[in-house]
Amino acid sequence: MSDPIIKFDKVVKRFGDLTVLDALDFEVMRGEKVSIIGPSGSGKSTVLRILMTLEGIDGGLVTVGGEPLWHEPGPDGLRPASEAHLRKMRAQLGMVFQQFNLFPHMTVLRNITEAPVKVLGLSKADAKLRAEELLERVGLADQAQKYPHQLSGGQQQRVGIARALAMRPSILLFDEPTSALDPELVGEVLNVIGQLAEEHDLTMLLVTHEMRFAREISDRVCFFDQGQIREEGTPEELFSDPNEDRTREFLKAVL
Ligand code: ADP
Ligand code: MG
């Protein structure tokens, strides 16, 4: 686990007058499982959205797998990334959203096969095989022909996870994947994420309010505050013995 697969180097992100990320330095090692915790508005989702190429950056450099994400080599050094470069880089990442973001007019199966067919050029038959295997894995083998609205929130989110995995990403991003769920449905989704966390090669970046779960599955926990990492460490260090008052205050409020 010695080379960073994700690197933010003095990354600046603004929305108008609001500076959301203020020269953020952040690294994730290949295969590492990192949880991001922190107050609402601290920039957690923005970090994931930048990696997913859903938001651009205003300064600094982001690299994924050693290559610049938002830039590409040009004749006079780095220049802004082309759409083709972004597409290539994006293929390394999958994201699971708080609100599931499934396509409502498509069956569960089609939700999972759509991108592998359209983006990776898989045959429909191969995409279907891959989807069925993934549905099996998330415990939804019998739901392939249903539409999202016919499923519970927990089932929909498990489809969301299967959909992200169908692209075989090396990095999986989760943005509060259980926050929109009724409490009794949280466990089934955390179980699936917990199983994924056992995969040695998969890099995981998880924004969550589930502190006990973060503690269980993470190699490292980062406490975000005002667009900066205020404190980071092993779950043991961060949860049991935080150094910063701000971390302690936050944990006291959420635990
Ligand atoms: P978190 O996920 O930690 O709650 P976000 O990354 O979503 O925080 O947002 C960080 C800050 O940026 C918040 O103040 C939010 O209101 C603001 N923000 C996020 N997205 C936008 C946007 N598209 N336009 C304007 N402000 C935004
Ligand atoms: Mg957020």
PDB file of C-alpha atoms and ligand atoms in Angstrom:
ATOM      1  CA  MET A   1       0.000   0.000   0.000  1.00  0.00           C
ATOM      2  CA  SER A   2       2.752   2.445  -0.775  1.00  0.00           C
ATOM      3  CA  ASP A   3       1.657   4.387  -3.840  1.00  0.00           C
ATOM      4  CA  PRO A   4      -1.219   6.845  -3.598  1.00  0.00           C
ATOM      5  CA  ILE A   5      -4.022   6.014  -6.004  1.00  0.00           C
ATOM      6  CA  ILE A   6      -5.717   9.324  -5.141  1.00  0.00           C
ATOM      7  CA  LYS A   7      -3.871  12.521  -4.465  1.00  0.00           C
ATOM      8  CA  PHE A   8      -5.193  16.035  -3.842  1.00  0.00           C
ATOM      9  CA  ASP A   9      -2.357  18.531  -3.996  1.00  0.00           C
ATOM     10  CA  LYS A  10      -3.312  21.985  -2.703  1.00  0.00           C
ATOM     11  CA  VAL A  11      -6.719  21.695  -4.306  1.00  0.00           C
ATOM     12  CA  VAL A  12      -8.919  24.771  -4.284  1.00  0.00           C
ATOM     13  CA  LYS A  13     -12.633  24.647  -4.989  1.00  0.00           C
ATOM     14  CA  ARG A  14     -14.928  27.668  -4.918  1.00  0.00           C
ATOM     15  CA  PHE A  15     -18.603  28.208  -5.473  1.00  0.00           C
ATOM     16  CA  GLY A  16     -18.800  31.947  -6.165  1.00  0.00           C
ATOM     17  CA  ASP A  17     -17.422  33.711  -3.088  1.00  0.00           C
ATOM     18  CA  LEU A  18     -17.456  30.551  -1.013  1.00  0.00           C
ATOM     19  CA  THR A  19     -14.158  28.678  -0.822  1.00  0.00           C
ATOM     20  CA  VAL A  20     -15.164  25.087  -0.120  1.00  0.00           C
ATOM     21  CA  LEU A  21     -11.740  23.456  -0.411  1.00  0.00           C
ATOM     22  CA  ASP A  22      -8.883  25.642   0.667  1.00  0.00           C
ATOM     23  CA  ALA A  23      -5.594  24.178  -0.581  1.00  0.00           C
ATOM     24  CA  LEU A  24      -6.605  20.660   0.419  1.00  0.00           C
ATOM     25  CA  ASP A  25      -3.870  18.013   0.619  1.00  0.00           C
ATOM     26  CA  PHE A  26      -5.236  14.494   0.787  1.00  0.00           C
ATOM     27  CA  GLU A  27      -3.934  11.076  -0.220  1.00  0.00           C
ATOM     28  CA  VAL A  28      -5.425   7.613  -0.408  1.00  0.00           C
ATOM     29  CA  MET A  29      -3.242   4.552  -0.915  1.00  0.00           C
ATOM     30  CA  ARG A  30      -4.093   1.752  -3.292  1.00  0.00           C
ATOM     31  CA  GLY A  31      -6.411  -0.711  -1.538  1.00  0.00           C
ATOM     32  CA  GLU A  32      -6.882   1.577   1.433  1.00  0.00           C
ATOM     33  CA  LYS A  33     -10.318   1.982   3.069  1.00  0.00           C
ATOM     34  CA  VAL A  34     -10.736   5.569   4.197  1.00  0.00           C
ATOM     35  CA  SER A  35     -13.726   7.110   5.941  1.00  0.00           C
ATOM     36  CA  ILE A  36     -14.431  10.826   5.842  1.00  0.00           C
ATOM     37  CA  ILE A  37     -16.412  12.272   8.699  1.00  0.00           C
ATOM     38  CA  GLY A  38     -17.215  15.860   9.553  1.00  0.00           C
ATOM     39  CA  PRO A  39     -19.935  18.477   9.871  1.00  0.00           C
ATOM     40  CA  SER A  40     -22.418  19.277   7.142  1.00  0.00           C
ATOM     41  CA  GLY A  41     -20.998  21.739   4.627  1.00  0.00           C
ATOM     42  CA  SER A  42     -17.357  20.885   5.323  1.00  0.00           C
ATOM     43  CA  GLY A  43     -16.682  19.806   1.722  1.00  0.00           C
ATOM     44  CA  LYS A  44     -16.962  16.015   2.003  1.00  0.00           C
ATOM     45  CA  SER A  45     -19.296  15.532  -0.965  1.00  0.00           C
ATOM     46  CA  THR A  46     -17.315  18.041  -2.985  1.00  0.00           C
ATOM     47  CA  VAL A  47     -14.204  15.862  -2.661  1.00  0.00           C
ATOM     48  CA  LEU A  48     -16.103  12.848  -4.023  1.00  0.00           C
ATOM     49  CA  ARG A  49     -17.790  14.871  -6.757  1.00  0.00           C
ATOM     50  CA  ILE A  50     -14.440  16.227  -7.943  1.00  0.00           C
ATOM     51  CA  LEU A  51     -13.102  12.664  -8.159  1.00  0.00           C
ATOM     52  CA  MET A  52     -16.188  11.600 -10.093  1.00  0.00           C
ATOM     53  CA  THR A  53     -15.558  14.547 -12.478  1.00  0.00           C
ATOM     54  CA  LEU A  54     -18.924  16.019 -11.512  1.00  0.00           C
ATOM     55  CA  GLU A  55     -17.227  19.207 -10.285  1.00  0.00           C
ATOM     56  CA  GLY A  56     -14.154  20.971 -11.633  1.00  0.00           C
ATOM     57  CA  ILE A  57     -11.402  22.517  -9.507  1.00  0.00           C
ATOM     58  CA  ASP A  58     -10.129  26.098  -9.262  1.00  0.00           C
ATOM     59  CA  GLY A  59      -6.548  25.408  -8.262  1.00  0.00           C
ATOM     60  CA  GLY A  60      -4.053  22.684  -7.382  1.00  0.00           C
ATOM     61  CA  LEU A  61      -3.834  19.217  -8.856  1.00  0.00           C
ATOM     62  CA  VAL A  62      -5.798  15.993  -8.435  1.00  0.00           C
ATOM     63  CA  THR A  63      -4.181  12.748  -9.572  1.00  0.00           C
ATOM     64  CA  VAL A  64      -5.822   9.341  -9.861  1.00  0.00           C
ATOM     65  CA  GLY A  65      -3.632   6.308 -10.460  1.00  0.00           C
ATOM     66  CA  GLY A  66      -0.667   8.642 -10.877  1.00  0.00           C
ATOM     67  CA  GLU A  67      -2.243  10.618 -13.733  1.00  0.00           C
ATOM     68  CA  PRO A  68      -3.699  14.120 -13.458  1.00  0.00           C
ATOM     69  CA  LEU A  69      -7.495  13.941 -13.388  1.00  0.00           C
ATOM     70  CA  TRP A  70      -8.490  17.455 -14.377  1.00  0.00           C
ATOM     71  CA  HIS A  71      -5.429  18.069 -16.564  1.00  0.00           C
ATOM     72  CA  GLU A  72      -3.602  16.278 -19.320  1.00  0.00           C
ATOM     73  CA  PRO A  73      -0.146  16.687 -20.807  1.00  0.00           C
ATOM     74  CA  GLY A  74       0.003  19.258 -23.608  1.00  0.00           C
ATOM     75  CA  PRO A  75       2.824  20.782 -25.655  1.00  0.00           C
ATOM     76  CA  ASP A  76       3.623  23.358 -22.929  1.00  0.00           C
ATOM     77  CA  GLY A  77       3.008  21.305 -19.799  1.00  0.00           C
ATOM     78  CA  LEU A  78      -0.363  20.455 -18.316  1.00  0.00           C
ATOM     79  CA  ARG A  79      -3.530  21.813 -19.877  1.00  0.00           C
ATOM     80  CA  PRO A  80      -7.186  21.397 -18.876  1.00  0.00           C
ATOM     81  CA  ALA A  81      -8.455  17.870 -19.487  1.00  0.00           C
ATOM     82  CA  SER A  82     -10.401  17.086 -22.630  1.00  0.00           C
ATOM     83  CA  GLU A  83     -13.711  15.250 -22.449  1.00  0.00           C
ATOM     84  CA  ALA A  84     -11.941  12.114 -23.726  1.00  0.00           C
ATOM     85  CA  HIS A  85      -9.366  12.296 -20.938  1.00  0.00           C
ATOM     86  CA  LEU A  86     -12.061  12.814 -18.304  1.00  0.00           C
ATOM     87  CA  ARG A  87     -13.978   9.826 -19.645  1.00  0.00           C
ATOM     88  CA  LYS A  88     -10.909   7.613 -19.480  1.00  0.00           C
ATOM     89  CA  MET A  89     -10.084   8.721 -15.941  1.00  0.00           C
ATOM     90  CA  ARG A  90     -13.693   8.443 -14.747  1.00  0.00           C
ATOM     91  CA  ALA A  91     -13.758   4.770 -15.720  1.00  0.00           C
ATOM     92  CA  GLN A  92     -11.504   3.996 -12.736  1.00  0.00           C
ATOM     93  CA  LEU A  93     -14.109   5.183 -10.238  1.00  0.00           C
ATOM     94  CA  GLY A  94     -17.598   4.214  -9.175  1.00  0.00           C
ATOM     95  CA  MET A  95     -19.878   6.157  -6.881  1.00  0.00           C
ATOM     96  CA  VAL A  96     -22.794   5.264  -4.638  1.00  0.00           C
ATOM     97  CA  PHE A  97     -25.041   8.232  -3.864  1.00  0.00           C
ATOM     98  CA  GLN A  98     -27.105   9.095  -0.811  1.00  0.00           C
ATOM     99  CA  GLN A  99     -30.281   9.289  -2.918  1.00  0.00           C
ATOM    100  CA  PHE A 100     -29.476   6.102  -4.912  1.00  0.00           C
ATOM    101  CA  ASN A 101     -29.877   7.972  -8.267  1.00  0.00           C
ATOM    102  CA  LEU A 102     -31.257   4.915 -10.055  1.00  0.00           C
ATOM    103  CA  PHE A 103     -32.921   5.416 -13.442  1.00  0.00           C
ATOM    104  CA  PRO A 104     -36.637   5.239 -12.490  1.00  0.00           C
ATOM    105  CA  HIS A 105     -37.880   4.107 -15.916  1.00  0.00           C
ATOM    106  CA  MET A 106     -35.443   1.178 -16.167  1.00  0.00           C
ATOM    107  CA  THR A 107     -35.608  -2.249 -14.560  1.00  0.00           C
ATOM    108  CA  VAL A 108     -33.045  -3.182 -11.933  1.00  0.00           C
ATOM    109  CA  LEU A 109     -31.210  -5.286 -14.519  1.00  0.00           C
ATOM    110  CA  ARG A 110     -31.149  -2.472 -17.055  1.00  0.00           C
ATOM    111  CA  ASN A 111     -29.933  -0.008 -14.418  1.00  0.00           C
ATOM    112  CA  ILE A 112     -26.886  -2.226 -13.990  1.00  0.00           C
ATOM    113  CA  THR A 113     -26.250  -3.169 -17.635  1.00  0.00           C
ATOM    114  CA  GLU A 114     -26.745   0.308 -19.125  1.00  0.00           C
ATOM    115  CA  ALA A 115     -23.277   1.761 -18.494  1.00  0.00           C
ATOM    116  CA  PRO A 116     -21.269  -1.425 -19.192  1.00  0.00           C
ATOM    117  CA  VAL A 117     -23.004  -1.639 -22.591  1.00  0.00           C
ATOM    118  CA  LYS A 118     -22.921   2.078 -23.434  1.00  0.00           C
ATOM    119  CA  VAL A 119     -19.577   3.051 -21.941  1.00  0.00           C
ATOM    120  CA  LEU A 120     -17.493  -0.139 -21.915  1.00  0.00           C
ATOM    121  CA  GLY A 121     -19.008  -1.602 -25.082  1.00  0.00           C
ATOM    122  CA  LEU A 122     -19.897  -4.936 -23.448  1.00  0.00           C
ATOM    123  CA  SER A 123     -22.370  -7.125 -25.357  1.00  0.00           C
ATOM    124  CA  LYS A 124     -25.851  -7.193 -23.850  1.00  0.00           C
ATOM    125  CA  ALA A 125     -25.416 -10.864 -22.981  1.00  0.00           C
ATOM    126  CA  ASP A 126     -22.123 -10.267 -21.174  1.00  0.00           C
ATOM    127  CA  ALA A 127     -23.508  -7.245 -19.355  1.00  0.00           C
ATOM    128  CA  LYS A 128     -26.501  -9.317 -18.251  1.00  0.00           C
ATOM    129  CA  LEU A 129     -24.261 -12.089 -16.913  1.00  0.00           C
ATOM    130  CA  ARG A 130     -22.188  -9.565 -15.030  1.00  0.00           C
ATOM    131  CA  ALA A 131     -25.327  -7.894 -13.609  1.00  0.00           C
ATOM    132  CA  GLU A 132     -26.824 -11.205 -12.492  1.00  0.00           C
ATOM    133  CA  GLU A 133     -23.629 -12.123 -10.720  1.00  0.00           C
ATOM    134  CA  LEU A 134     -23.620  -8.770  -8.920  1.00  0.00           C
ATOM    135  CA  LEU A 135     -27.300  -8.991  -7.984  1.00  0.00           C
ATOM    136  CA  GLU A 136     -26.545 -12.369  -6.464  1.00  0.00           C
ATOM    137  CA  ARG A 137     -23.731 -10.819  -4.509  1.00  0.00           C
ATOM    138  CA  VAL A 138     -25.892  -8.020  -3.059  1.00  0.00           C
ATOM    139  CA  GLY A 139     -28.710 -10.478  -2.297  1.00  0.00           C
ATOM    140  CA  LEU A 140     -31.141  -9.332  -5.000  1.00  0.00           C
ATOM    141  CA  ALA A 141     -30.980 -12.146  -7.549  1.00  0.00           C
ATOM    142  CA  ASP A 142     -34.768 -12.364  -7.653  1.00  0.00           C
ATOM    143  CA  GLN A 143     -35.398  -8.635  -8.213  1.00  0.00           C
ATOM    144  CA  ALA A 144     -33.845  -8.163 -11.658  1.00  0.00           C
ATOM    145  CA  GLN A 145     -37.094  -7.394 -13.473  1.00  0.00           C
ATOM    146  CA  LYS A 146     -38.491  -4.981 -10.890  1.00  0.00           C
ATOM    147  CA  TYR A 147     -38.473  -1.208 -11.221  1.00  0.00           C
ATOM    148  CA  PRO A 148     -36.787   0.928  -8.551  1.00  0.00           C
ATOM    149  CA  HIS A 149     -40.098   2.178  -7.084  1.00  0.00           C
ATOM    150  CA  GLN A 150     -41.085  -1.444  -6.378  1.00  0.00           C
ATOM    151  CA  LEU A 151     -38.085  -1.886  -4.063  1.00  0.00           C
ATOM    152  CA  SER A 152     -37.371  -0.749  -0.521  1.00  0.00           C
ATOM    153  CA  GLY A 153     -34.737   1.944   0.004  1.00  0.00           C
ATOM    154  CA  GLY A 154     -32.261  -0.652   1.226  1.00  0.00           C
ATOM    155  CA  GLN A 155     -32.808  -2.758  -1.878  1.00  0.00           C
ATOM    156  CA  GLN A 156     -32.485   0.292  -4.114  1.00  0.00           C
ATOM    157  CA  GLN A 157     -29.195   1.200  -2.526  1.00  0.00           C
ATOM    158  CA  ARG A 158     -27.909  -2.346  -2.996  1.00  0.00           C
ATOM    159  CA  VAL A 159     -28.791  -1.975  -6.680  1.00  0.00           C
ATOM    160  CA  GLY A 160     -26.845   1.293  -6.609  1.00  0.00           C
ATOM    161  CA  ILE A 161     -23.825  -0.588  -5.289  1.00  0.00           C
ATOM    162  CA  ALA A 162     -24.200  -3.332  -7.917  1.00  0.00           C
ATOM    163  CA  ARG A 163     -24.472  -0.672 -10.595  1.00  0.00           C
ATOM    164  CA  ALA A 164     -21.239   0.979  -9.481  1.00  0.00           C
ATOM    165  CA  LEU A 165     -19.444  -2.395  -9.320  1.00  0.00           C
ATOM    166  CA  ALA A 166     -20.595  -3.340 -12.828  1.00  0.00           C
ATOM    167  CA  MET A 167     -18.011  -0.919 -14.227  1.00  0.00           C
ATOM    168  CA  ARG A 168     -15.263  -2.788 -12.315  1.00  0.00           C
ATOM    169  CA  PRO A 169     -13.829   0.376 -10.790  1.00  0.00           C
ATOM    170  CA  SER A 170     -10.606   0.236  -8.803  1.00  0.00           C
ATOM    171  CA  ILE A 171     -11.938   3.013  -6.545  1.00  0.00           C
ATOM    172  CA  LEU A 172     -15.373   3.017  -4.991  1.00  0.00           C
ATOM    173  CA  LEU A 173     -16.807   6.221  -3.521  1.00  0.00           C
ATOM    174  CA  PHE A 174     -19.739   6.274  -1.102  1.00  0.00           C
ATOM    175  CA  ASP A 175     -21.515   9.501  -0.194  1.00  0.00           C
ATOM    176  CA  GLU A 176     -23.550   8.868   2.956  1.00  0.00           C
ATOM    177  CA  PRO A 177     -24.979   5.692   1.437  1.00  0.00           C
ATOM    178  CA  THR A 178     -27.305   4.977   4.365  1.00  0.00           C
ATOM    179  CA  SER A 179     -28.432   8.494   5.312  1.00  0.00           C
ATOM    180  CA  ALA A 180     -31.657   8.351   3.282  1.00  0.00           C
ATOM    181  CA  LEU A 181     -32.687   4.962   4.676  1.00  0.00           C
ATOM    182  CA  ASP A 182     -35.122   4.058   7.401  1.00  0.00           C
ATOM    183  CA  PRO A 183     -33.094   2.808  10.376  1.00  0.00           C
ATOM    184  CA  GLU A 184     -34.173  -0.813   9.966  1.00  0.00           C
ATOM    185  CA  LEU A 185     -32.772  -0.868   6.396  1.00  0.00           C
ATOM    186  CA  VAL A 186     -29.339   0.489   7.212  1.00  0.00           C
ATOM    187  CA  GLY A 187     -27.875  -2.877   8.277  1.00  0.00           C
ATOM    188  CA  GLU A 188     -28.444  -4.680   4.983  1.00  0.00           C
ATOM    189  CA  VAL A 189     -26.592  -1.940   3.086  1.00  0.00           C
ATOM    190  CA  LEU A 190     -23.734  -1.745   5.593  1.00  0.00           C
ATOM    191  CA  ASN A 191     -23.380  -5.531   5.328  1.00  0.00           C
ATOM    192  CA  VAL A 192     -22.776  -5.282   1.605  1.00  0.00           C
ATOM    193  CA  ILE A 193     -20.305  -2.412   2.017  1.00  0.00           C
ATOM    194  CA  GLY A 194     -18.566  -4.336   4.795  1.00  0.00           C
ATOM    195  CA  GLN A 195     -18.087  -7.320   2.490  1.00  0.00           C
ATOM    196  CA  LEU A 196     -16.583  -5.062  -0.165  1.00  0.00           C
ATOM    197  CA  ALA A 197     -14.205  -3.652   2.418  1.00  0.00           C
ATOM    198  CA  GLU A 198     -12.634  -7.115   2.702  1.00  0.00           C
ATOM    199  CA  GLU A 199     -11.451  -6.933  -0.900  1.00  0.00           C
ATOM    200  CA  HIS A 200      -7.779  -6.253  -0.721  1.00  0.00           C
ATOM    201  CA  ASP A 201      -7.384  -4.492  -4.073  1.00  0.00           C
ATOM    202  CA  LEU A 202     -10.424  -2.248  -3.913  1.00  0.00           C
ATOM    203  CA  THR A 203      -9.820   1.308  -2.758  1.00  0.00           C
ATOM    204  CA  MET A 204     -12.750   2.718  -0.806  1.00  0.00           C
ATOM    205  CA  LEU A 205     -13.574   6.259   0.183  1.00  0.00           C
ATOM    206  CA  LEU A 206     -16.631   6.468   2.403  1.00  0.00           C
ATOM    207  CA  VAL A 207     -18.379   9.597   3.632  1.00  0.00           C
ATOM    208  CA  THR A 208     -20.542   8.498   6.513  1.00  0.00           C
ATOM    209  CA  HIS A 209     -22.248   9.352   9.771  1.00  0.00           C
ATOM    210  CA  GLU A 210     -22.193   5.692  10.815  1.00  0.00           C
ATOM    211  CA  MET A 211     -19.330   6.061  13.259  1.00  0.00           C
ATOM    212  CA  ARG A 212     -19.381   2.494  14.551  1.00  0.00           C
ATOM    213  CA  PHE A 213     -19.259   1.152  11.033  1.00  0.00           C
ATOM    214  CA  ALA A 214     -16.478   3.560  10.010  1.00  0.00           C
ATOM    215  CA  ARG A 215     -14.533   2.392  13.006  1.00  0.00           C
ATOM    216  CA  GLU A 216     -14.972  -1.250  12.047  1.00  0.00           C
ATOM    217  CA  ILE A 217     -14.044  -1.141   8.384  1.00  0.00           C
ATOM    218  CA  SER A 218     -11.609   1.756   7.923  1.00  0.00           C
ATOM    219  CA  ASP A 219      -7.846   1.703   7.779  1.00  0.00           C
ATOM    220  CA  ARG A 220      -7.920   5.440   8.326  1.00  0.00           C
ATOM    221  CA  VAL A 221     -10.486   8.065   9.298  1.00  0.00           C
ATOM    222  CA  CYS A 222     -10.277  11.719   8.227  1.00  0.00           C
ATOM    223  CA  PHE A 223     -12.117  14.446  10.074  1.00  0.00           C
ATOM    224  CA  PHE A 224     -13.043  17.214   7.651  1.00  0.00           C
ATOM    225  CA  ASP A 225     -13.750  20.708   8.863  1.00  0.00           C
ATOM    226  CA  GLN A 226     -14.132  23.797   6.694  1.00  0.00           C
ATOM    227  CA  GLY A 227     -12.561  22.272   3.609  1.00  0.00           C
ATOM    228  CA  GLN A 228      -9.501  20.983   5.407  1.00  0.00           C
ATOM    229  CA  ILE A 229      -8.546  17.736   7.071  1.00  0.00           C
ATOM    230  CA  ARG A 230      -8.493  18.865  10.672  1.00  0.00           C
ATOM    231  CA  GLU A 231      -7.329  15.514  11.991  1.00  0.00           C
ATOM    232  CA  GLU A 232      -6.737  11.987  10.673  1.00  0.00           C
ATOM    233  CA  GLY A 233      -5.578   8.680  12.015  1.00  0.00           C
ATOM    234  CA  THR A 234      -6.480   5.070  12.591  1.00  0.00           C
ATOM    235  CA  PRO A 235     -10.053   4.597  13.822  1.00  0.00           C
ATOM    236  CA  GLU A 236      -8.620   3.822  17.235  1.00  0.00           C
ATOM    237  CA  GLU A 237      -6.657   7.096  17.375  1.00  0.00           C
ATOM    238  CA  LEU A 238      -9.386   9.283  15.995  1.00  0.00           C
ATOM    239  CA  PHE A 239     -12.348   7.894  17.901  1.00  0.00           C
ATOM    240  CA  SER A 240     -10.711   6.993  21.202  1.00  0.00           C
ATOM    241  CA  ASP A 241      -8.056   9.614  21.556  1.00  0.00           C
ATOM    242  CA  PRO A 242      -8.534  12.629  19.267  1.00  0.00           C
ATOM    243  CA  ASN A 243      -5.957  15.396  19.534  1.00  0.00           C
ATOM    244  CA  GLU A 244      -8.039  18.321  18.393  1.00  0.00           C
ATOM    245  CA  ASP A 245     -10.798  20.012  20.402  1.00  0.00           C
ATOM    246  CA  ARG A 246     -12.804  20.400  17.210  1.00  0.00           C
ATOM    247  CA  THR A 247     -12.732  16.641  16.579  1.00  0.00           C
ATOM    248  CA  ARG A 248     -13.737  15.935  20.152  1.00  0.00           C
ATOM    249  CA  GLU A 249     -16.658  18.367  19.935  1.00  0.00           C
ATOM    250  CA  PHE A 250     -17.849  16.788  16.702  1.00  0.00           C
ATOM    251  CA  LEU A 251     -17.627  13.255  18.043  1.00  0.00           C
ATOM    252  CA  LYS A 252     -19.402  14.250  21.226  1.00  0.00           C
ATOM    253  CA  ALA A 253     -22.294  15.594  19.160  1.00  0.00           C
ATOM    254  CA  VAL A 254     -22.650  12.552  16.902  1.00  0.00           C
ATOM    255  CA  LEU A 255     -21.714   9.574  19.070  1.00  0.00           C
TER     256      LEU A 255
HETATM  257  P1  ADP B   1     -20.697  18.210   2.881  1.00  0.00           P
HETATM  258  O1  ADP B   1     -20.845  17.071   1.939  1.00  0.00           O
HETATM  259  O2  ADP B   1     -19.514  18.097   3.790  1.00  0.00           O
HETATM  260  O3  ADP B   1     -21.951  18.476   3.654  1.00  0.00           O
HETATM  261  P2  ADP B   1     -20.495  19.776   0.463  1.00  0.00           P
HETATM  262  O4  ADP B   1     -19.238  19.346  -0.155  1.00  0.00           O
HETATM  263  O5  ADP B   1     -21.754  19.242  -0.112  1.00  0.00           O
HETATM  264  O6  ADP B   1     -20.429  19.532   2.038  1.00  0.00           O
HETATM  265  O7  ADP B   1     -20.626  21.361   0.400  1.00  0.00           O
HETATM  266  C1  ADP B   1     -19.641  22.215   0.895  1.00  0.00           C
HETATM  267  C2  ADP B   1     -20.147  23.651   0.778  1.00  0.00           C
HETATM  268  O8  ADP B   1     -20.280  23.986  -0.597  1.00  0.00           O
HETATM  269  C3  ADP B   1     -21.519  23.882   1.396  1.00  0.00           C
HETATM  270  O9  ADP B   1     -21.505  25.148   2.006  1.00  0.00           O
HETATM  271  C4  ADP B   1     -22.447  23.852   0.216  1.00  0.00           C
HETATM  272  O10 ADP B   1     -23.570  24.654   0.451  1.00  0.00           O
HETATM  273  C5  ADP B   1     -21.586  24.422  -0.892  1.00  0.00           C
HETATM  274  N1  ADP B   1     -21.951  23.890  -2.238  1.00  0.00           N
HETATM  275  C6  ADP B   1     -21.886  22.614  -2.620  1.00  0.00           C
HETATM  276  N2  ADP B   1     -22.258  22.460  -3.905  1.00  0.00           N
HETATM  277  C7  ADP B   1     -22.571  23.703  -4.343  1.00  0.00           C
HETATM  278  C8  ADP B   1     -23.030  24.241  -5.596  1.00  0.00           C
HETATM  279  N3  ADP B   1     -23.223  23.454  -6.655  1.00  0.00           N
HETATM  280  N4  ADP B   1     -23.236  25.564  -5.668  1.00  0.00           N
HETATM  281  C9  ADP B   1     -23.029  26.377  -4.602  1.00  0.00           C
HETATM  282  N5  ADP B   1     -22.598  25.939  -3.409  1.00  0.00           N
HETATM  283  C10 ADP B   1     -22.371  24.631  -3.259  1.00  0.00           C
HETATM  284 MG    MG B   2     -22.438  15.810   1.615  1.00  0.00          MG
END
